[in-house]
Coordinates of C-alpha atoms in Angstrom, one line a residue:
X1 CA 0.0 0.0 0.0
X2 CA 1.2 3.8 -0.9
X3 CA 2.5 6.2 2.0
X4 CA -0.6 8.1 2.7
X5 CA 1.2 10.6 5.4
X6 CA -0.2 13.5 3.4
X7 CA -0.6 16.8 5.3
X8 CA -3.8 15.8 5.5
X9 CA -4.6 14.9 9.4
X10 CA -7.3 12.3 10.1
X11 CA -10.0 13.3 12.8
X12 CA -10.3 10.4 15.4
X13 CA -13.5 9.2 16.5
X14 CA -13.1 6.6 19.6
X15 CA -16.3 4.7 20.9
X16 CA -15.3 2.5 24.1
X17 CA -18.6 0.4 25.9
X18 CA -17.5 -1.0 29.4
X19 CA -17.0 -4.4 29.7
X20 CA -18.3 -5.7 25.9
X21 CA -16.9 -8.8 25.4
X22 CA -15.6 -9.4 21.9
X23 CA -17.3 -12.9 22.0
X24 CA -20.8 -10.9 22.6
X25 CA -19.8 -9.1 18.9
X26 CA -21.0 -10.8 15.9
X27 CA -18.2 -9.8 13.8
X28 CA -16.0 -12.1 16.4
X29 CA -18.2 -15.0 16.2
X30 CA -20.9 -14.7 18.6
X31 CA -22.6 -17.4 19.5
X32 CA -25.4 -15.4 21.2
X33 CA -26.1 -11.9 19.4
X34 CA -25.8 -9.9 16.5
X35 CA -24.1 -6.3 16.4
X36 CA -24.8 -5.4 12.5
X37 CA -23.6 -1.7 13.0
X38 CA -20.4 -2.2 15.0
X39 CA -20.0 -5.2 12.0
X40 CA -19.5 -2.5 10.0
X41 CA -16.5 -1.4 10.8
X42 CA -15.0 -5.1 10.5
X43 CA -16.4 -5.0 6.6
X44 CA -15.4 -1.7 6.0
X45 CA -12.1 -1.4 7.8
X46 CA -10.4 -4.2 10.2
X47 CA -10.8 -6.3 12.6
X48 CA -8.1 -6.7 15.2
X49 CA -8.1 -10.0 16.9
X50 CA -5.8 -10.0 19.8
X51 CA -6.0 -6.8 21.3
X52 CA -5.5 -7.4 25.4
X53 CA -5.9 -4.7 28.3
X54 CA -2.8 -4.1 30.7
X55 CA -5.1 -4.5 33.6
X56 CA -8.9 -6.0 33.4
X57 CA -10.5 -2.7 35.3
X58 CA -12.6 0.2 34.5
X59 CA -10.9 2.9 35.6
X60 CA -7.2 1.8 35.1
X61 CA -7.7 0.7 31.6
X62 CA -9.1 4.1 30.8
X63 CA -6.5 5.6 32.2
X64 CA -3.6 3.1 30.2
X65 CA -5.8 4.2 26.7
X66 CA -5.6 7.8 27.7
X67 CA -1.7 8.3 29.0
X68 CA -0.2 5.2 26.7
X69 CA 1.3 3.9 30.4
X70 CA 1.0 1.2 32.6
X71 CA -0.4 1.0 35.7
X72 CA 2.7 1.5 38.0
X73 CA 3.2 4.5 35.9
X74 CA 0.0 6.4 35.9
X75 CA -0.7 5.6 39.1
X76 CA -4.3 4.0 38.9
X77 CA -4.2 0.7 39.9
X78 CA -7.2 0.6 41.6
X79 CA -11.0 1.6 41.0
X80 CA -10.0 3.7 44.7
X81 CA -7.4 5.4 42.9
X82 CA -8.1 8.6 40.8
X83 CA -6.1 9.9 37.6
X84 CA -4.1 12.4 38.4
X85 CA -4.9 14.7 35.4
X86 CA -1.6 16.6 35.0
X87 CA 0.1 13.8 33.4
X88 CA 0.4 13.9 29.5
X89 CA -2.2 12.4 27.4
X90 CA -2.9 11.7 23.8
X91 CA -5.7 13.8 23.7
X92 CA -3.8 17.1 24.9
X93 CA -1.0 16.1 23.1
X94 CA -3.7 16.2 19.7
X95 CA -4.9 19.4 21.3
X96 CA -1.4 21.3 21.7
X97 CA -1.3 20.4 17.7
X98 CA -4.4 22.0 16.9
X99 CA -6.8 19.6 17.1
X100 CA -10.7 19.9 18.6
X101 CA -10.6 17.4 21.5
X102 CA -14.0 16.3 23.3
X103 CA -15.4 13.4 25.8
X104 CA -18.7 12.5 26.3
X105 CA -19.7 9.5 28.6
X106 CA -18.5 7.8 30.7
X107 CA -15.1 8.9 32.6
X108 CA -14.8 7.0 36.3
X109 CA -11.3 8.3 36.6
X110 CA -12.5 10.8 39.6
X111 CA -13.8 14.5 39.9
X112 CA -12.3 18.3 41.3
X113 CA -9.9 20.0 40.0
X114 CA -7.3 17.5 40.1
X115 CA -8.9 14.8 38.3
X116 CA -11.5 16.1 35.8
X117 CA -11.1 15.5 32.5
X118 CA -8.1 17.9 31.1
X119 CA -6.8 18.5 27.5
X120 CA -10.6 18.6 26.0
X121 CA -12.5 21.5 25.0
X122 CA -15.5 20.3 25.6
X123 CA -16.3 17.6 28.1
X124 CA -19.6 16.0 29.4
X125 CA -19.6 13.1 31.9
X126 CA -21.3 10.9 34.1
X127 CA -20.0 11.4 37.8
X128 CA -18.8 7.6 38.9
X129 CA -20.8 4.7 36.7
X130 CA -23.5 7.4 36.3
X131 CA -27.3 5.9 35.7
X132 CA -28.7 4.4 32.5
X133 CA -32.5 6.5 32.8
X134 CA -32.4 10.3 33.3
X135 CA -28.6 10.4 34.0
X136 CA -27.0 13.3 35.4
X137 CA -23.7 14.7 34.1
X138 CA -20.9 17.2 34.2
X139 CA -21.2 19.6 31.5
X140 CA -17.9 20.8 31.5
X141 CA -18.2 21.0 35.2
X142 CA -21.9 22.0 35.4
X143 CA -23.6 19.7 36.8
X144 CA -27.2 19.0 34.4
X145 CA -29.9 16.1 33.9
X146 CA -31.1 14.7 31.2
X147 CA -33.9 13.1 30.1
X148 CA -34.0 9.9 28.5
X149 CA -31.4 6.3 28.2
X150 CA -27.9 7.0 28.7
X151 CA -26.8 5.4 25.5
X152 CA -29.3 7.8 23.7
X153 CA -28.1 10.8 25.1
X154 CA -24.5 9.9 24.9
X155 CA -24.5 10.0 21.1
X156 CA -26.5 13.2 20.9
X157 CA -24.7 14.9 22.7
X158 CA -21.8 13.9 20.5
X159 CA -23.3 14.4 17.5
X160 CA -24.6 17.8 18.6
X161 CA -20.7 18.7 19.3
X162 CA -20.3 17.2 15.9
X163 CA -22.4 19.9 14.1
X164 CA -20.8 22.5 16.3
X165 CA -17.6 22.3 15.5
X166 CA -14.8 24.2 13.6
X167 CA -14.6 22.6 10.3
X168 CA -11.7 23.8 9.2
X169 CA -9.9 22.0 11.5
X170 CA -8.8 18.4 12.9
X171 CA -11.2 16.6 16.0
X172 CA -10.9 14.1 18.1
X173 CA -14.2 13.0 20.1
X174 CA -13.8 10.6 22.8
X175 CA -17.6 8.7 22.8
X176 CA -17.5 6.6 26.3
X177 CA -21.0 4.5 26.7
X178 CA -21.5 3.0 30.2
X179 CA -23.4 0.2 28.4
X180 CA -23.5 -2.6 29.3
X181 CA -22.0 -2.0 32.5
X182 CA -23.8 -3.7 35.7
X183 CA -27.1 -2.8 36.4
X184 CA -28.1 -4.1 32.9
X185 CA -31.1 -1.8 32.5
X186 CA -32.3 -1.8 28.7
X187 CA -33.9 1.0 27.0
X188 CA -37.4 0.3 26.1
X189 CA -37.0 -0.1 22.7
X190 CA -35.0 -3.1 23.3
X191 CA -36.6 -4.1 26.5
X192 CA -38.3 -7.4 25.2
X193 CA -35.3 -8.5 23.0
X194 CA -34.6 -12.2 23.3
X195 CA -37.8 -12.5 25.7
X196 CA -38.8 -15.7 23.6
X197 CA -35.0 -17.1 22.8
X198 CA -32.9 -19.1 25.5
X199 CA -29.3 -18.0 25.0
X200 CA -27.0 -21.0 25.0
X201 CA -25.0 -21.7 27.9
X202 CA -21.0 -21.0 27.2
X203 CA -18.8 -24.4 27.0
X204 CA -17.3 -23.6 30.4
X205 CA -20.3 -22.7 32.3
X206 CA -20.2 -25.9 34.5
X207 CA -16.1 -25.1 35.3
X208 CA -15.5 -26.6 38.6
X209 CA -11.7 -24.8 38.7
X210 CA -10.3 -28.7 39.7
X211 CA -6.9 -28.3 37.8
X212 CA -6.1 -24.4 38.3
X213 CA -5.4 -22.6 41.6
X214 CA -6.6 -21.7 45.0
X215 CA -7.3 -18.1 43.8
X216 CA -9.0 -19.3 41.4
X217 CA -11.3 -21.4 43.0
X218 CA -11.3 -18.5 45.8
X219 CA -13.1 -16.3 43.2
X220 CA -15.6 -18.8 41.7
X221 CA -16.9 -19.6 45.6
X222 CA -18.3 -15.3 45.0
X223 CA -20.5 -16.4 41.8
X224 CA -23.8 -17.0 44.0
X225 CA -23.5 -13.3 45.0
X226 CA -22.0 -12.0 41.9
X227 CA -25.6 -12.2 40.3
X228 CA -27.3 -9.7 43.2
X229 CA -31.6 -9.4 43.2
X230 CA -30.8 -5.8 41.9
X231 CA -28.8 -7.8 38.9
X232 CA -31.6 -9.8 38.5
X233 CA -34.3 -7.6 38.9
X234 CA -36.5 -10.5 40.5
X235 CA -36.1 -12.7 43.1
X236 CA -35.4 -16.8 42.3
X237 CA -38.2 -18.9 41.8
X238 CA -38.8 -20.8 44.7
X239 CA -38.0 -24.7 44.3
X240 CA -35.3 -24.6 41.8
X241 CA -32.6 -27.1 42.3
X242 CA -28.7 -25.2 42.4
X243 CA -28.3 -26.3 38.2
X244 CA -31.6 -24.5 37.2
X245 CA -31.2 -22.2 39.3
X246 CA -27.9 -20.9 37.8
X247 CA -29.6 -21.6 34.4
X248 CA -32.3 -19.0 35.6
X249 CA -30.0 -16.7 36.6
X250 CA -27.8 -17.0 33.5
X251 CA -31.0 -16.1 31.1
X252 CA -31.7 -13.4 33.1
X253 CA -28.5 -12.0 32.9
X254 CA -27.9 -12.3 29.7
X255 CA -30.9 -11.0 28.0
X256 CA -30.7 -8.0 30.3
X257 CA -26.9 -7.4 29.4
X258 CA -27.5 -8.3 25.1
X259 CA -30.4 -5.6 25.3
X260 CA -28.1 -3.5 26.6
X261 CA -25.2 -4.2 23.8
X262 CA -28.1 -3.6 21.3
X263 CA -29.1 0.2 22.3
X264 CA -25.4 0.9 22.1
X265 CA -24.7 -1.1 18.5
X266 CA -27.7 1.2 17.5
X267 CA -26.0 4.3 18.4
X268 CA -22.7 2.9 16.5
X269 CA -24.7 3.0 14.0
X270 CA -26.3 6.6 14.2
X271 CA -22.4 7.5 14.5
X272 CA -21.2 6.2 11.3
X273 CA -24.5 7.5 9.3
X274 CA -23.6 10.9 10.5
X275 CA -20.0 10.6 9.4
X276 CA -21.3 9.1 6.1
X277 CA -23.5 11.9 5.7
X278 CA -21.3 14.8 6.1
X279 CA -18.6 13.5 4.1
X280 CA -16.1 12.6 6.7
X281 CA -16.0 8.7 6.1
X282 CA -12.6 8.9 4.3
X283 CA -10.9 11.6 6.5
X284 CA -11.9 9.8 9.7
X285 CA -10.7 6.7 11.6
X286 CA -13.1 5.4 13.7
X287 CA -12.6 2.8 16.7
X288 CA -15.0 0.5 18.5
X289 CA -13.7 -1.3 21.4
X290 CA -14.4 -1.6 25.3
X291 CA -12.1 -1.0 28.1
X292 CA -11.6 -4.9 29.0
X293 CA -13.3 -8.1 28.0
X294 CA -16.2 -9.5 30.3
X295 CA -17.2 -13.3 31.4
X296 CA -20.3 -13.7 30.0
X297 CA -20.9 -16.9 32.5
X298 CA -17.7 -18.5 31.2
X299 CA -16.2 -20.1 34.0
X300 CA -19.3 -19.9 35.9
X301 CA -18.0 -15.8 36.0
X302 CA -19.7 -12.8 35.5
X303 CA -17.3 -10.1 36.2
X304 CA -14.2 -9.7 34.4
X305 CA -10.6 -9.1 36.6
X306 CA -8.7 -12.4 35.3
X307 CA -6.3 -12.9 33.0
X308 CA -8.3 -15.7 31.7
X309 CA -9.1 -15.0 28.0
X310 CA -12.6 -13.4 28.3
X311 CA -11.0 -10.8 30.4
X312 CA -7.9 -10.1 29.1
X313 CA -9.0 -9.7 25.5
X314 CA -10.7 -6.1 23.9
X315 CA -12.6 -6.1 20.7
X316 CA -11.0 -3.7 18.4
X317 CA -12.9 -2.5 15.1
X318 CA -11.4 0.2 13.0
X319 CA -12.0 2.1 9.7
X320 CA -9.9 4.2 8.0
X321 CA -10.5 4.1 4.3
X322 CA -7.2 6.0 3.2
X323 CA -5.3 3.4 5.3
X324 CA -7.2 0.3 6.3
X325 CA -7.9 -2.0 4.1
X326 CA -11.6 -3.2 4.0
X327 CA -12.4 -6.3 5.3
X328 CA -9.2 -7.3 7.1
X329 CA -7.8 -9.1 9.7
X330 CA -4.7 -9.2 12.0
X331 CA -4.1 -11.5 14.7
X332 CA -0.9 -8.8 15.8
X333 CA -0.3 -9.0 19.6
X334 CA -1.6 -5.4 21.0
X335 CA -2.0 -3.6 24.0
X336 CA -4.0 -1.2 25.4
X337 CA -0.8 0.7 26.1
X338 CA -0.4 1.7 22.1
X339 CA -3.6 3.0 21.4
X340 CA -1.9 6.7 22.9
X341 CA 1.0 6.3 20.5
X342 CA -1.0 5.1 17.3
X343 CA -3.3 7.8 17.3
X344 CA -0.6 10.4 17.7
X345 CA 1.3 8.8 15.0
X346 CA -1.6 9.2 12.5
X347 CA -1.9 12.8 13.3
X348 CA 1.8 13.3 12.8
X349 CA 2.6 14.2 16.4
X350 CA 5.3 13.2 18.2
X351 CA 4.7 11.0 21.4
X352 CA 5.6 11.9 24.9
X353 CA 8.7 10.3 26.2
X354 CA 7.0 8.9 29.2
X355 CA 4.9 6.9 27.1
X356 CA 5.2 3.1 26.7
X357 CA 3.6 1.7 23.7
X358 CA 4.3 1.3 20.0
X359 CA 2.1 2.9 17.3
X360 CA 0.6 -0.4 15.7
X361 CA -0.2 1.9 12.5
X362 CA 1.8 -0.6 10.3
X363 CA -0.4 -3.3 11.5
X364 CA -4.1 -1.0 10.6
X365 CA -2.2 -0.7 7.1
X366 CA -1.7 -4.9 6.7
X367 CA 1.9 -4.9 7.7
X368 CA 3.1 -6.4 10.9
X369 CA 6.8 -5.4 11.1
X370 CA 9.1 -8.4 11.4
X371 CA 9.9 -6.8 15.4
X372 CA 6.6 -6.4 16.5
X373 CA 6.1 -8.1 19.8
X374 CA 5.3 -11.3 20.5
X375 CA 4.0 -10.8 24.0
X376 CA 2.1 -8.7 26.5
X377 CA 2.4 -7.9 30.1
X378 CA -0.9 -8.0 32.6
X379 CA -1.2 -6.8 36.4
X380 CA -4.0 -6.7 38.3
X381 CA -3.7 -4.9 41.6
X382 CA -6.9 -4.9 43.2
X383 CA -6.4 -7.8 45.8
X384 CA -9.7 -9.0 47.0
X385 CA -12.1 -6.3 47.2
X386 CA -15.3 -7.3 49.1
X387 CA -17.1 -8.1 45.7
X388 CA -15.4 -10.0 44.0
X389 CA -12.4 -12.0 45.9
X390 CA -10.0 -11.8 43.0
X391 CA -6.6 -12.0 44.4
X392 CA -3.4 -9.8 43.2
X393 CA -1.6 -11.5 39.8
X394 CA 0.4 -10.7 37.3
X395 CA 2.0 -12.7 33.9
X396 CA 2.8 -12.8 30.2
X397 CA 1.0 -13.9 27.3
X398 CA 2.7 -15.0 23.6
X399 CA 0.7 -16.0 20.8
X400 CA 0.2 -19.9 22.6
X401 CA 0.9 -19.6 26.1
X402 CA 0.0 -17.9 29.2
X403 CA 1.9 -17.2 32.9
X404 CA 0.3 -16.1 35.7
X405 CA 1.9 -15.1 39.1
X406 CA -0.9 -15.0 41.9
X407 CA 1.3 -13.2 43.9
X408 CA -1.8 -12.7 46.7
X409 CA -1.1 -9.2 48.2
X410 CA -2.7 -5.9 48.1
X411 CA 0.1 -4.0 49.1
X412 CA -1.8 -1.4 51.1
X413 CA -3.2 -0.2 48.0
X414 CA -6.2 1.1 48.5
X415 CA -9.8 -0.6 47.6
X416 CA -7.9 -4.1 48.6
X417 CA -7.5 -6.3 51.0
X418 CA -5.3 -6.9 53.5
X419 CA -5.5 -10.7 53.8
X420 CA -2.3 -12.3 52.3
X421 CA -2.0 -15.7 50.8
X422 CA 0.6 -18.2 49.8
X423 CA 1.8 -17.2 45.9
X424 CA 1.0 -19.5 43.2
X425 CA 1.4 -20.1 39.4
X426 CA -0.7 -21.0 36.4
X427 CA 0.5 -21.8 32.8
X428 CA -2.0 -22.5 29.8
X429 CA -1.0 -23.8 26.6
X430 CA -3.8 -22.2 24.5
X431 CA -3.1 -24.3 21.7
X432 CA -4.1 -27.4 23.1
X433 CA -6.4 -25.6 25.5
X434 CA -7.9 -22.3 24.3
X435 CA -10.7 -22.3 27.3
X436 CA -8.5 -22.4 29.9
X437 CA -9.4 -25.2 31.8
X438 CA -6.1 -27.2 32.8
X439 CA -2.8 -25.3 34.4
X440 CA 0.6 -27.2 33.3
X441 CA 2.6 -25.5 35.2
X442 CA 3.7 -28.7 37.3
X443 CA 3.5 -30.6 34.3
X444 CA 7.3 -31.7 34.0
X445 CA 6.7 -31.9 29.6
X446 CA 6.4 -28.1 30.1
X447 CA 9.6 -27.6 32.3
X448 CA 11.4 -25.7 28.9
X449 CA 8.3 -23.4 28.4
X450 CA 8.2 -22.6 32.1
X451 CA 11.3 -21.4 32.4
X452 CA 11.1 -19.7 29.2
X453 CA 8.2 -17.4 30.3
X454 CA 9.6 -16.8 33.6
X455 CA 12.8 -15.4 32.5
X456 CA 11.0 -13.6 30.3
X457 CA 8.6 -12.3 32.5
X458 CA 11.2 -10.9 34.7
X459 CA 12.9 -9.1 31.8
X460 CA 9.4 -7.7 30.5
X461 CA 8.7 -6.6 34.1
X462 CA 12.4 -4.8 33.9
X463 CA 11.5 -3.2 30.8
X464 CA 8.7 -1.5 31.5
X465 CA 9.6 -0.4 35.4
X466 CA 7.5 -2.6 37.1
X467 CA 9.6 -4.7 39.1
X468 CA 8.6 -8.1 40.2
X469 CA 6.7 -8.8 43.7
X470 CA 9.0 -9.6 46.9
X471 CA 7.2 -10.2 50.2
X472 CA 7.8 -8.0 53.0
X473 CA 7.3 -10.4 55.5
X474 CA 5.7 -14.1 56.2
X475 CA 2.4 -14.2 54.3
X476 CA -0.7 -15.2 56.4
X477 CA -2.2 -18.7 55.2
X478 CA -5.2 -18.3 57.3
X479 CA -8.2 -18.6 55.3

């Protein structure tokens, strides 16, 4: 394909959901909806098929997309630990260069002076998760209410910045959808969607966690209360034996949270009709992704956290028409970490030094550079918080295997717990076993491999300025 770095500068239009799982997308093979607008991006531009988040949380991913660092580096690790908005992002970086930079959604990186969004001109968002009916938000630090569903009003109020803007010049719009975040409350045009369909239960569903670890099993021992009446919206029918009763719950669930996925695939769409319309399809790239993946009752799991698969991985659906080439596909190991950098490199502007990633821009053009990496790095930090009892852990994923360290510790950090365990270790061969369901690590054929990833592990870890976990003292066993 030609150079296309004209002086031409592409606007950037960025639509994130929280926690859509790329397996609840049709154009990744959904076994349980269809999403014919956000398809359209995979037909007219390219689908990306192992993208993976740096760390499986709301907040902290948003801030990784936003600063193009990890964790340790931006310093929110935690859902109690705000963004400290002084540090440099892409979008103020786009701004010093001229472009028109706005957010509307969802933001969940904290409010004040210190931690409201900075670097946009114009900037409307929920306070916290914000609600799906009649939402309040901060107009650029007013607070107003709206009427109407969240998705909805989400994608006028981008649109209507849309229409506003200068059009002589370069934008980038930042559309953040709380759909379909927990409480899964449809909008009414969707509210009987699947009413007479029973959504197939995943291949995992049953997982009884008998060849992986302790933390593991920990974490599945919370799914009972993972589902909550105000999840469900109902209470259980009385007389339901523990199997149909987690069928009941799953249906429930599921519809609630696909209803949800619909509203916002509609508004995908009312996004790329307007771009259509006012002649800004070839000038524009736009993205469709979500923050992390989700378990969509895989594993018996409806959260997300791990770095299990369903987790770990994003959807990411882009169209450029001067650059990406329609209908494609690339299986190119990404993080959420280069998103900063390839969005600055389209727009010609240089990256800030503190930042971590790699422009994948190669990779959108159907070139995967002979260096590109074969591996990603993963941390969670949030050590068993009250809901959810997923312990501390980080590892490494290549293209067929996967490390995790459950190192068990919360470090003081806040939002975790300060119950310490005794560290274990996972490895997957996702080749032989794509759903996750059997650790090697103690398997002695794997011995090689192991020490492989370790090693590598601990030079990844060096890289990047994280370094690796060493306990302070004896860890407590109690459980």
């Amino acid at each position: 394909m030609p150079d296309q770095s004209s002086s031409r500068r592409p606007n950037i239009v960025f639509i994130m959901s929280d926690d859509h799982a790329a397996h609840a997308i049709s154009a990744y093979g959904s076994r349980v909806n269809e999403t014919p607008h956000i398809d359209r991006l995979a037909r007219e531009g390219m689908r990306l098929d192992n993208v993976f988040c740096q760390n499986a949380l709301c907040a902290p991913s948003r801030a990784t997309i936003l600063t193009g660092t990890h964790s340790h580096v931006n310093g929110v690790r935690t859902l109690s630990t705000y963004f400290d908005n002084r540090q440099p992002t892409f979008v103020g970086l786009l701004r010093d260069a001229g472009y028109q930079t706005a957010i509307v959604g969802k933001w969940h990186l904290g409010h004040g002076p210190d931690h409201d969004p900075r670097g946009f001109d114009h900037w409307v968002v929920l306070p916290d998760q914000g609600d799906y009916h009649n939402p309040t938000f901060f107009d650029n630090g007013v607070e107003r209410r709206f009427d109407g569903y969240a998705t909805d009003i989400i994608t006028d109020l981008s649109l209507s910045w849309l229409d506003s803007r200068d059009r002589t010049r370069p934008f980038c719009l930042l559309v953040h959808h709380k759909a379909p975040h927990r409480p899964w409350e449809p909008d009414e045009k969707h509210m009987h969607l699947y009413a007479d369909t029973d959504i197939p239960l995943p291949e995992t569903f049953h997982d009884d966690y008998a060849n992986r670890s302790e933390a593991a099993k920990a974490a599945l021992m919370r799914v009972a209360r993972d589902l909550t009446p105000t999840d469900l919206k109902e209470p259980v029918p009385p007389g339901l034996t523990p199997e149909e009763e987690a069928y009941w719950k799953y249906q429930r669930y599921m519809k609630d949270y696909l209803r949800c996925v619909a509203s916002v695939d509609d508004n995908v769409g009312r996004v790329l009709d307007y771009l259509d319309a006012e002649g800004l399809r070839d000038d524009t790239i736009v993205v469709y992704t979500s923050d992390q993946g989700f378990f969509l009752g895989d594993h018996g799991w409806y959260d997300k956290r791990f770095m299990y698969e369903e987790s770990l991985r994003m959807p990411f659906l882009v169209r450029y028409p001067r650059e990406v080439p329609a209908g494609s596909v690339s299986t190119a190991m990404i993080s959420n970490v280069d998103f900063a950098q390839t969005f600055l490199d389209f727009a010609g502007v240089p990256a800030h030094p503190r930042m971590q990633g790699r422009s994948f821009r190669p990779v959108l053009r159907g070139v995967t550079p002979d260096d590109w990496p074969q591996r990603i790095y993963y941390r969670y930090w949030e050590h068993g918080d009250g809901s959810h009892n997923v312990r501390a852990h980080y590892g490494i994923r290549t293209p067929r295997y996967k490390l995790i360290y459950y190192y068990n510790d919360g470090l003081g950090l806040p939002g975790t717990s300060s119950e310490r365990y005794e560290p274990e270790w996972e490895l997957f061969d996702l080749q032989t076993d794509p759903k996750e369901m059997r650790s090697v690590y103690d398997d002695p054929a794997y011995a090689s491999v192991r020490a492989e990833l370790t090693a590598e592990l601990a030079r990844l870890q060096k890289e990047i300025g994280d370094p690796p976990y060493t306990p302070s003292d004896e860890v407590d066993t109690e459980r």
